[in-house]
Coordinates of C-alpha atoms and ligand atoms in Angstrom, one line a residue:
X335 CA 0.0 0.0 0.0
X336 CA 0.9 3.3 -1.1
X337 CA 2.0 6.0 1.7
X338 CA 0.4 8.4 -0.1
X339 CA -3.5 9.3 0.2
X340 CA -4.8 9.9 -3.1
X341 CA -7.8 12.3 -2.0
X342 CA -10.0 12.8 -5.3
X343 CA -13.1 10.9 -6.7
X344 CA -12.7 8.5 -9.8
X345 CA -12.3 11.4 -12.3
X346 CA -9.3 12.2 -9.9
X347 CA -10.4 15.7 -9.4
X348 CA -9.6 17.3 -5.8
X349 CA -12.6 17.8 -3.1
X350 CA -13.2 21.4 -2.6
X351 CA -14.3 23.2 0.4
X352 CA -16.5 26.2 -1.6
X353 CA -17.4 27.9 1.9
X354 CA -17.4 27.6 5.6
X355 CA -19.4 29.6 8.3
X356 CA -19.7 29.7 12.0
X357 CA -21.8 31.6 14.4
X358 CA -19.9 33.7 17.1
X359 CA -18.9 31.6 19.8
X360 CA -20.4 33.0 23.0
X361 CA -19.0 31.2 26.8
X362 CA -21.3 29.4 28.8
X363 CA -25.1 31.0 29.6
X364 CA -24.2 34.4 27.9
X365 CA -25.5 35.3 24.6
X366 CA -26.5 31.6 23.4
X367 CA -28.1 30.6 26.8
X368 CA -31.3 28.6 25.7
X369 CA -30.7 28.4 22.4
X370 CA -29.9 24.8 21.6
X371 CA -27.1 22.6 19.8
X372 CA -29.5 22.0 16.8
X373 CA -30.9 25.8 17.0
X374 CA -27.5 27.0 16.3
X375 CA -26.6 24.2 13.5
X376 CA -30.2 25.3 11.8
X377 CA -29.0 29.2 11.9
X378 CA -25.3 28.3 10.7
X379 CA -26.6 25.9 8.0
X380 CA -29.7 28.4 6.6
X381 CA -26.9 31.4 6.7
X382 CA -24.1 29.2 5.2
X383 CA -26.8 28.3 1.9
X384 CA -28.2 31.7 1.8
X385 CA -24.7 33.2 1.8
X386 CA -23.5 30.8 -0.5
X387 CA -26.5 31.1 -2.6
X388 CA -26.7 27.4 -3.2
X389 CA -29.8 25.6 -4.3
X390 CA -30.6 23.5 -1.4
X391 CA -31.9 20.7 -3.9
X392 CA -28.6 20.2 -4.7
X393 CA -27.1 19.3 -1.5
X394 CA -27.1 15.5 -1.3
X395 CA -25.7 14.8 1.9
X396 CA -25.5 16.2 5.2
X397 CA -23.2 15.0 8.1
X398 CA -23.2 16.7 11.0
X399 CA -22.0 16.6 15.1
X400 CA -22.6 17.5 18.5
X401 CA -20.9 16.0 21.5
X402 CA -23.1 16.4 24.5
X403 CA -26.4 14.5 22.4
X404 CA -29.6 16.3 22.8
X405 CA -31.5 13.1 23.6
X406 CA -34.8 14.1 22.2
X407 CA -32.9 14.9 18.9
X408 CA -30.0 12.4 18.3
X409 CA -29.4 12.5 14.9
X410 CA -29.5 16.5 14.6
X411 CA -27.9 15.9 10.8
X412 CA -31.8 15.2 9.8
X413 CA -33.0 17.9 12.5
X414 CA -31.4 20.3 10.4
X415 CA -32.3 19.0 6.7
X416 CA -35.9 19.0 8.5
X417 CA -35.6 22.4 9.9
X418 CA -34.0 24.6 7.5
X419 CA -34.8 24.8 3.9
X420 CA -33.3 22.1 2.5
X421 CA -34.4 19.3 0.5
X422 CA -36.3 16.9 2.4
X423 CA -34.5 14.0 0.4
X424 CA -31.0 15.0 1.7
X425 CA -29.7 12.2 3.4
X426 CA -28.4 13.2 6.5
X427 CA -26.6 11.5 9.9
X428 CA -24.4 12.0 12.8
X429 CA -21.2 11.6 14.3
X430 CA -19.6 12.3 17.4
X431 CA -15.2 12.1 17.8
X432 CA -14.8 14.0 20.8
X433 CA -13.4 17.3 20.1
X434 CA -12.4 16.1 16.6
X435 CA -16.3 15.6 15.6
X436 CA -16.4 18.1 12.7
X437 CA -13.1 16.8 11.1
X438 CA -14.8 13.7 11.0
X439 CA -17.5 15.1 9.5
X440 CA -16.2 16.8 6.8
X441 CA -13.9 13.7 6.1
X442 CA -17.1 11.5 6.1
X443 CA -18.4 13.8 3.1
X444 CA -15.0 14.3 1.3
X445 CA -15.4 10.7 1.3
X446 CA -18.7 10.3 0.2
X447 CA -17.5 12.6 -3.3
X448 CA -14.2 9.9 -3.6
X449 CA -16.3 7.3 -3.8
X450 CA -18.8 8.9 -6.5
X451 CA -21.6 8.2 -4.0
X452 CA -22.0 12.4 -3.7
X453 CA -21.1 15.4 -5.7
X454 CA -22.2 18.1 -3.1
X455 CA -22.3 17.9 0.7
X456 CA -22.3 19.9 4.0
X457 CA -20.9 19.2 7.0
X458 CA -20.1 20.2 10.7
X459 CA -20.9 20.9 14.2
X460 CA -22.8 22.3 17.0
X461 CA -22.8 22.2 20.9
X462 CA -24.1 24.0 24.0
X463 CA -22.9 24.8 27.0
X464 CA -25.8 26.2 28.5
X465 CA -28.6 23.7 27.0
X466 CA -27.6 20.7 28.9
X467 CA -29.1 16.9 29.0
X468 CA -29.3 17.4 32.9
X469 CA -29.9 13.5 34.2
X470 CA -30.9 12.2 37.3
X471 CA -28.5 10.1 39.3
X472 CA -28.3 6.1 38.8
X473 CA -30.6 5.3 41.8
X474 CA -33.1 7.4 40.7
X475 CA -33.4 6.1 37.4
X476 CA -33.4 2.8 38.1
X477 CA -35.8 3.4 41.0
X478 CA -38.0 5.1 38.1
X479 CA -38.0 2.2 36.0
X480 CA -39.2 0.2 38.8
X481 CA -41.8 2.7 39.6
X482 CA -42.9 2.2 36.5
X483 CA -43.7 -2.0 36.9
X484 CA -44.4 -1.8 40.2
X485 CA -48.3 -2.7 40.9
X486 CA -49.5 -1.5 44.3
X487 CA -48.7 1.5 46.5
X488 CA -47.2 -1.1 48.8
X489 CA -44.6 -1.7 46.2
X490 CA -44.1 1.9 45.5
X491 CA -43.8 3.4 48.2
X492 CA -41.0 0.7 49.2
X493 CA -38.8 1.9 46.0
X494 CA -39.4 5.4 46.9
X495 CA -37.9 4.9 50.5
X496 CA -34.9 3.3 48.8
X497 CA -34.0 7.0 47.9
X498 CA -32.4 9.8 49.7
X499 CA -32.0 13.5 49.3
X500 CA -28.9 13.1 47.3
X501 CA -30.2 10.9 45.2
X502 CA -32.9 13.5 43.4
X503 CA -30.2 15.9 42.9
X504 CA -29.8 16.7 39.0
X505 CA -26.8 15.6 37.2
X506 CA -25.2 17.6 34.9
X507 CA -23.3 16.6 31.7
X508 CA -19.2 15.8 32.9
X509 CA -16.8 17.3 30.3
X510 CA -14.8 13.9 32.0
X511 CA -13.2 10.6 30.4
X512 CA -15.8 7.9 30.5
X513 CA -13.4 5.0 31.4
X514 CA -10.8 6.9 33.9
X515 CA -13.1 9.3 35.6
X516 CA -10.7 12.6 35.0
X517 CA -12.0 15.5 34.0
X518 CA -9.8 17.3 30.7
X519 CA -8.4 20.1 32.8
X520 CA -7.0 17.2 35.0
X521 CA -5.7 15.5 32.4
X522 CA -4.2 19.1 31.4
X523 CA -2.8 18.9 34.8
X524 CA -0.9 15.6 34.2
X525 CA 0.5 17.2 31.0
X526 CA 1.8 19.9 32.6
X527 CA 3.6 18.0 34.8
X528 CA 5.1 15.2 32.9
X529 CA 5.9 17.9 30.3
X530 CA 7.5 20.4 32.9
X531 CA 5.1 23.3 31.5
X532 CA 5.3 26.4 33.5
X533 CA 2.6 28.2 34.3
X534 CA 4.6 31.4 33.3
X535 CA 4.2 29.8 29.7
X536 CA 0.7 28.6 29.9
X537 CA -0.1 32.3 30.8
X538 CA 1.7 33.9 27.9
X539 CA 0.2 31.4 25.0
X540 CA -2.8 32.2 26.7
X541 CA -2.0 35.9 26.6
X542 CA -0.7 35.6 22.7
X543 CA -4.1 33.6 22.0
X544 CA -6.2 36.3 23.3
X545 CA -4.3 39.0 21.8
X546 CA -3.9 37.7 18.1
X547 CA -7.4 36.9 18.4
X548 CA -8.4 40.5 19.4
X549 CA -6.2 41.7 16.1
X550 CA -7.7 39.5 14.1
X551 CA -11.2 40.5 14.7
X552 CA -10.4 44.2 14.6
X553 CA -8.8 43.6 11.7
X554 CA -12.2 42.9 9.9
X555 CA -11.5 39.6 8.5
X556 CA -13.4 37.1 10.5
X557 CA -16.8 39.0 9.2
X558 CA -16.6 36.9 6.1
X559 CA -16.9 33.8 8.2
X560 CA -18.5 34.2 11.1
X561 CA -22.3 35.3 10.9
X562 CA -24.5 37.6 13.1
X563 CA -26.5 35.6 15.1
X564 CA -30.4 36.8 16.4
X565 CA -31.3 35.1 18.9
X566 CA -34.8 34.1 19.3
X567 CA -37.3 36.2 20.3
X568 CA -35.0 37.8 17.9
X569 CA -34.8 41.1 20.3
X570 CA -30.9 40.4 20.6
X571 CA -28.2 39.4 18.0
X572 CA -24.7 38.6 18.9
X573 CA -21.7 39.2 15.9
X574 CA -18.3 38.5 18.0
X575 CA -17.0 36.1 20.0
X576 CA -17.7 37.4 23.4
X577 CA -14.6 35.1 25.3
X578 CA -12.1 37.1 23.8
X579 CA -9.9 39.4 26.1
X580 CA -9.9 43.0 24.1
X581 CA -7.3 43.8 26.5
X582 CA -5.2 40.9 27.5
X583 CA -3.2 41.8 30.6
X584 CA -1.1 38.9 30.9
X585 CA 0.0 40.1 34.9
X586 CA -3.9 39.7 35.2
X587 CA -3.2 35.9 34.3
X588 CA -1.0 35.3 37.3
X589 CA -3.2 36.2 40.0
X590 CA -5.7 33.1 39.3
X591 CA -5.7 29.8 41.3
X592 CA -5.9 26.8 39.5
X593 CA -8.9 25.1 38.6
X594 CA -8.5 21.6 38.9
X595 CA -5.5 20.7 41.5
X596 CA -5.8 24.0 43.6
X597 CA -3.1 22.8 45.5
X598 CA 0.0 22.2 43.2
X599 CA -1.8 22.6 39.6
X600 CA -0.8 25.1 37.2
X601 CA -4.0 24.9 34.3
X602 CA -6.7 27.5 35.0
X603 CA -9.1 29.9 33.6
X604 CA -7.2 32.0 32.1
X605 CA -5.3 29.3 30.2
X606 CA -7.7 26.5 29.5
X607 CA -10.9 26.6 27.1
X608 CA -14.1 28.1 28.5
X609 CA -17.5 26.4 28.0
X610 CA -18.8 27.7 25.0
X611 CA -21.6 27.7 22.9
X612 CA -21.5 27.6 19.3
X613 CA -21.7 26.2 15.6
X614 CA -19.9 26.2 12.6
X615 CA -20.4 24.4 8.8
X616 CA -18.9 23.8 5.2
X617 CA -19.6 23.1 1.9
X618 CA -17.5 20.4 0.0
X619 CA -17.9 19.8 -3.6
X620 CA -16.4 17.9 -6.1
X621 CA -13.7 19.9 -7.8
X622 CA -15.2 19.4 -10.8
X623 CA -18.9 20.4 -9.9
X624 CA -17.6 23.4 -7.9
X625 CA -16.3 24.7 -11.5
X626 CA -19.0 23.7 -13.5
X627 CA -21.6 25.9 -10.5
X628 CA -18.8 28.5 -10.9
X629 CA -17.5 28.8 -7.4
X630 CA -14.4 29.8 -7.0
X631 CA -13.3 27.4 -3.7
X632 CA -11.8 28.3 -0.3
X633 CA -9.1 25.3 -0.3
X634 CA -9.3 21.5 -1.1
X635 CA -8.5 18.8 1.2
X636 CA -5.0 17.4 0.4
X637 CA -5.0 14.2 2.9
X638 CA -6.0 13.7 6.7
X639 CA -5.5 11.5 9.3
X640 CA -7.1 10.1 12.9
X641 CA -4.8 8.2 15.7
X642 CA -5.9 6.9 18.8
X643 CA -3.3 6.5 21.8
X644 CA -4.7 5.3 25.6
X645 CA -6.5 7.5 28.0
X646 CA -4.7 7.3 31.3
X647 CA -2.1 9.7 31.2
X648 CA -1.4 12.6 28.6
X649 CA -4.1 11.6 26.6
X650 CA -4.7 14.8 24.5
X651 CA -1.6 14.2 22.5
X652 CA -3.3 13.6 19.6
X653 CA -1.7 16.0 17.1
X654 CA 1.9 14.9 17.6
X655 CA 0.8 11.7 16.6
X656 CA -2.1 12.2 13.6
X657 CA -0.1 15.1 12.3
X658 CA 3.4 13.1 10.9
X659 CA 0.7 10.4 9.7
X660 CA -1.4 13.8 7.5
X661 CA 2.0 14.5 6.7
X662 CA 3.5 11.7 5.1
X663 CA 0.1 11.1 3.4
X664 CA 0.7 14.5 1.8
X665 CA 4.0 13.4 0.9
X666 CA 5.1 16.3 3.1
X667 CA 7.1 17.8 6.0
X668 CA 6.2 20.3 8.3
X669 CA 8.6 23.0 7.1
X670 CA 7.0 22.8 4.0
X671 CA 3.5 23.9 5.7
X672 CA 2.3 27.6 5.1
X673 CA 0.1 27.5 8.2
X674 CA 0.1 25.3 11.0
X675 CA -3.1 25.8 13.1
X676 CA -3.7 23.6 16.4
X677 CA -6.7 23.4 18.5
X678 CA -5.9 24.6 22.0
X679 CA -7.9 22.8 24.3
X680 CA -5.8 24.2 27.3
X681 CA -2.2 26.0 27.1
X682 CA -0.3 23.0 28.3
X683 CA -1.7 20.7 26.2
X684 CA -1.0 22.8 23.4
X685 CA 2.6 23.4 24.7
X686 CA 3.1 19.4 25.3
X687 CA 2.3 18.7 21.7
X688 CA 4.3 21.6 20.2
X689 CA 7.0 20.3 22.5
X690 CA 6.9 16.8 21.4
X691 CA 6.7 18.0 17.7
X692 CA 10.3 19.2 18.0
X693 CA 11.6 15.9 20.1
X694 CA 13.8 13.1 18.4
X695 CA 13.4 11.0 21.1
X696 CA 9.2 10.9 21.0
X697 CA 9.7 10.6 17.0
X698 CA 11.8 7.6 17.8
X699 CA 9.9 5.9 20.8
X700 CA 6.3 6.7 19.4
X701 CA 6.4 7.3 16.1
X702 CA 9.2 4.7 15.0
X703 CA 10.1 7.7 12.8
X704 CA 14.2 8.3 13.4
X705 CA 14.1 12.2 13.1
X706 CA 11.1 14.7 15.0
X707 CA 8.5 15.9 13.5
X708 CA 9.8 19.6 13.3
X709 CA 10.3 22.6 15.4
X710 CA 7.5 25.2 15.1
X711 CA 7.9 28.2 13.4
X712 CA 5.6 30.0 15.4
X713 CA 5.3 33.0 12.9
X714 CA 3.1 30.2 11.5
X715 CA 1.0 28.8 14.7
X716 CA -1.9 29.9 15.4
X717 CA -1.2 33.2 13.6
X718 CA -5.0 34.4 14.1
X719 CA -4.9 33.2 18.0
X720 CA -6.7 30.1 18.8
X721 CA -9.4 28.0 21.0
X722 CA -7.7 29.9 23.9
X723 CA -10.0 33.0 23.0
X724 CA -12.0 31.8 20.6
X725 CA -13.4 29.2 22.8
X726 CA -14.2 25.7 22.3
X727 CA -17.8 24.5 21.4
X728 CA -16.6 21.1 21.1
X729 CA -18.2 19.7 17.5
X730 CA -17.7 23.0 16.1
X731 CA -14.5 23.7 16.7
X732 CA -13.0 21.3 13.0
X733 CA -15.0 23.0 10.9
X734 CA -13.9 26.5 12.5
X735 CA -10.4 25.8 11.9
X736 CA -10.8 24.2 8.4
X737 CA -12.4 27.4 7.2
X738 CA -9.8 29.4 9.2
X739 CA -6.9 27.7 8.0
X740 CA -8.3 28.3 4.1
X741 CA -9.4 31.8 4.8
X742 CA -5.8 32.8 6.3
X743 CA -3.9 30.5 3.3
X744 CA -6.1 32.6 0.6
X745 CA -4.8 36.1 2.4
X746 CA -1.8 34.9 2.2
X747 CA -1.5 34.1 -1.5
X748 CA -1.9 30.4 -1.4
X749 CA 0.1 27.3 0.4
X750 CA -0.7 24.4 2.4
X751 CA -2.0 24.5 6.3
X752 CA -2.5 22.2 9.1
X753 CA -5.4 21.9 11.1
X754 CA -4.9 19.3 14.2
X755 CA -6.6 18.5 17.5
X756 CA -6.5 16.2 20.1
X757 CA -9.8 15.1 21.3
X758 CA -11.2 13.1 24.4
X759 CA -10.8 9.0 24.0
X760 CA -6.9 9.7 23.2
X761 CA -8.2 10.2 20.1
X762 CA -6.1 12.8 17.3
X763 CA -6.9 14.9 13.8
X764 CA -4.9 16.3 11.4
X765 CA -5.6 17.6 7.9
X766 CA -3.5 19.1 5.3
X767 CA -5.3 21.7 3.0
X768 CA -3.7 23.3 0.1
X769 CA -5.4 26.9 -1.2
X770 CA -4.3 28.4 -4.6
Ligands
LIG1758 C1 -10.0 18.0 23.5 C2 -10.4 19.1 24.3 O1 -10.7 20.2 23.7 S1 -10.6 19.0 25.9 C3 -11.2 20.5 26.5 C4 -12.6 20.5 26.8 N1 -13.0 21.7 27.5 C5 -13.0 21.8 28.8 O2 -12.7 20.8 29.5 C6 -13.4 23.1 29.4 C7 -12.4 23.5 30.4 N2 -12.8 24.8 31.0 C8 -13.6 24.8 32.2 O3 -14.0 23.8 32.7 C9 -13.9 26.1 32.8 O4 -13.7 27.2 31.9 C10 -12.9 26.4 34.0 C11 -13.3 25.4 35.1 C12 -11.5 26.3 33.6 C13 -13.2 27.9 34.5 O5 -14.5 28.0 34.8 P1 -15.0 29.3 35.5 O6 -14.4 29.4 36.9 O7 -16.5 29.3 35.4 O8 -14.4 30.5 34.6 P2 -14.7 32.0 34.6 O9 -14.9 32.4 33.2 O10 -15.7 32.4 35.6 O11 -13.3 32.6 35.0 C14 -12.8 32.5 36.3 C15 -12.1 33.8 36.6 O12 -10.9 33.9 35.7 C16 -10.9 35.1 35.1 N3 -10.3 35.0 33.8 C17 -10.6 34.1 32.8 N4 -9.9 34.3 31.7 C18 -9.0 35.3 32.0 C19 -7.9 35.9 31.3 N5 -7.6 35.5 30.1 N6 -7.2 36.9 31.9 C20 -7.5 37.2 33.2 N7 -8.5 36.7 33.9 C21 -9.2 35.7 33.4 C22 -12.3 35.5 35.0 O13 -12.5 36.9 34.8 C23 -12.9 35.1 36.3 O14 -12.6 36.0 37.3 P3 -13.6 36.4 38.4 O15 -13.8 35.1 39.2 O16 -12.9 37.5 39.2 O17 -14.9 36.8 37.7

């Protein structure tokens, strides 16, 4: 089998990205509060067409994300075809990858056109903060289901004596590892320590984050692809990203106590990802059709990868490893990359990976690869700041930076970018897109 990834359809014609869209991201019960995963995928997804002045009938497929799963809506792909104006024949489904959802999404589409199966697709994500699945604790639900079969008031009464105070407590959504119990920020915390990361530097990529990001919105350009959002009753709108520090004082960052080992941690606030709220989408046509409907496209998908490594310690290393793998199926190193753009889920996860990119000894111990994956240039990282400020509305975020990365490559006069994130499960995304 060939290294290389050969990502066209039959005709060999490249899969284009013709547009990408995302709503302002807003932190936790501010300017999105009540307005729901799939409320914010139909607003993204009706903008996105309209702006795009696509005819809906021609989108055939629609594969979309969230991570914490609206139960009443599951598959909130077909929510949206149902909800918006599209086609009511556009196939549509779900997917969930942790943090890496909408990479998988938009890989699940890109796919679709290699195979021939499509010609024109969307795909994305969506997730709330602030609209929550709240549960109820295990005792209650199983005392629920037997509430349900039980026959007398004799019986019921017993079941509902099984229960105490603590028990009818809601239970809110953890942003936690399944199998291990730790939270992210924990897992940050073992980063930071196995990695030696100082809060001093967590603060200042932090700080930079913020700062870029404030520069890059003043400088007008993320108005072409970020929408204004009005949210219903439609007496309010929101058109920035409201976790952005205008003015970043990093001294400010030094004075906060850690949030999740407030004794000897390092990761806080300041220097991890808020909650956020938020959705984002793109458009992915076959080279070919993208002509022939006369769109000029914002990049095209030159390979991708997804690793998986265990979850017990360090797990949100996934760039370091699905990054060399992108690479190589690009035929590429990472000196030749224009743009290298990597999710920052906290500062010293960000800092491990960038760390480990430039080591020989975890290309040669993990990667079986006998020199590092590169140092990083960082007038190339994260040049417009990153999830630091932006925030992280966890299936949106892949489809944010995709649409980034292209939009900054196309400024740029053309080149090839990275877009990588680690993601919960160990799991890792990279892709490689090329603008000309
Ligand atoms: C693969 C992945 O992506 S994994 C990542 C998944 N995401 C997560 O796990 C989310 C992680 N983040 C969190 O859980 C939360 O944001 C937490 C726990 C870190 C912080 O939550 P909160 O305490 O509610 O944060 P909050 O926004 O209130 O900030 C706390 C304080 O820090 C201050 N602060 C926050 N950012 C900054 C900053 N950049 N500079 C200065 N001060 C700051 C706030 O002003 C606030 O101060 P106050 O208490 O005086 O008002």
């Amino acid at each position: 089998m060939s290294d290389r990834q050969q990502v066209t359809n039959a005709r060999g014609e490249r899969i284009a990205i013709v547009a990408g869209l995302r709503t302002p991201f807003a932190k936790q019960a501010t300017a999105f509060h009540g307005v729901s995963a799939l409320d914010m995928g139909k607003m993204v997804v009706n903008e996105l067409l309209s702006r795009s002045e696509i005819d809906p009938q021609l989108i055939e497929q629609l594969v979309y994300g969230q991570v914490v799963q609206m139960p009443a809506a599951p598959n909130i792909a077909r929510e949206i075809v149902l909800g918006t104006g599209m086609n009511v024949s556009t196939d549509a489904y779900s997917v969930t990858r942790a943090c890496a959802t909408s990479f998988q999404s938009a890989v699940n589409v890109a796919e679709s056109i290699m195979t021939g199966n499509i010609e024109i697709g969307l795909a994305g994500g969506s997730d709330s903060s602030s609209v929550l699945p709240i549960g109820v604790s295990k005792k209650l639900a199983h005392a629920l289901v037997d509430l349900n079969k039980a026959r007398t008031f004799k019986d019921k009464f017993a079941i509902a004596r099984r229960l105490g105070l603590k028990d009818l407590m809601p239970v809110p959504p953890a942003v936690a590892e399944y199998s291990t119990g730790l939270s992210m920020g924990q897992t940050a915390e073992q980063m930071a320590k196995t990695y030696n990361i100082s809060r001093a530097d967590q603060d200042a990529l932090a700080h930079r984050s913020h700062t870029l990001a404030t520069e890059t919105w003043n400088s007008g350009v993320l108005q072409q692809e970020v929408m204004t959002a009005h949210i219903p009753p439609y007496k309010q709108f929101i058109d920035r990203d409201n976790n952005i520090r205008e003015n970043s004082v990093l001294e400010s960052y030094a004075k906060l106590r850690p949030a999740f080992d407030r004794k000897h941690g390092s990761v806080t606030a300041a220097n991890s990802t808020p909650l956020t709220d938020g959705a984002s989408a793109i458009i992915l046509m076959s080279e070919g059709r993208a002509k022939a409907l006369g769109y000029q496209p914002i990049g095209y998908i030159k390979s991708y990868a997804f690793t998986a490594i265990d979850v017990w310690q360090d797990m949100l290393m996934g760039p370091s490893y699905a990054t060399p793998l992108a690479l190589k199926r690009a035929g590429m190193e990472l000196e030749d990359l224009t743009l290298i753009e990597m999710h920052e889920a906290f500062a010293a996860q960000t800092l491990a990976n960038m760390q480990m990119f430039g080591s020989k000894k975890f290309a040669e111990e993990k990667l079986g690869r006998n020199r590092a994956i590169g140092e990083i240039d960082m007038s190339k990282f994260n040049v417009l700041g990153g999830s630091l400020a932006y925030g992280h509305p966890f299936a949106a975020t892949g489809t944010r930076l995709i649409t980034q990365v292209c939009r900054e490559l196309k400024r740029r006069g053309g080149g090839t970018g990275l877009a990588t994130a680690c993601a919960a499960g160990g799991l890792g995304a990279a892709m490689i897109l090329e603008v000309e």
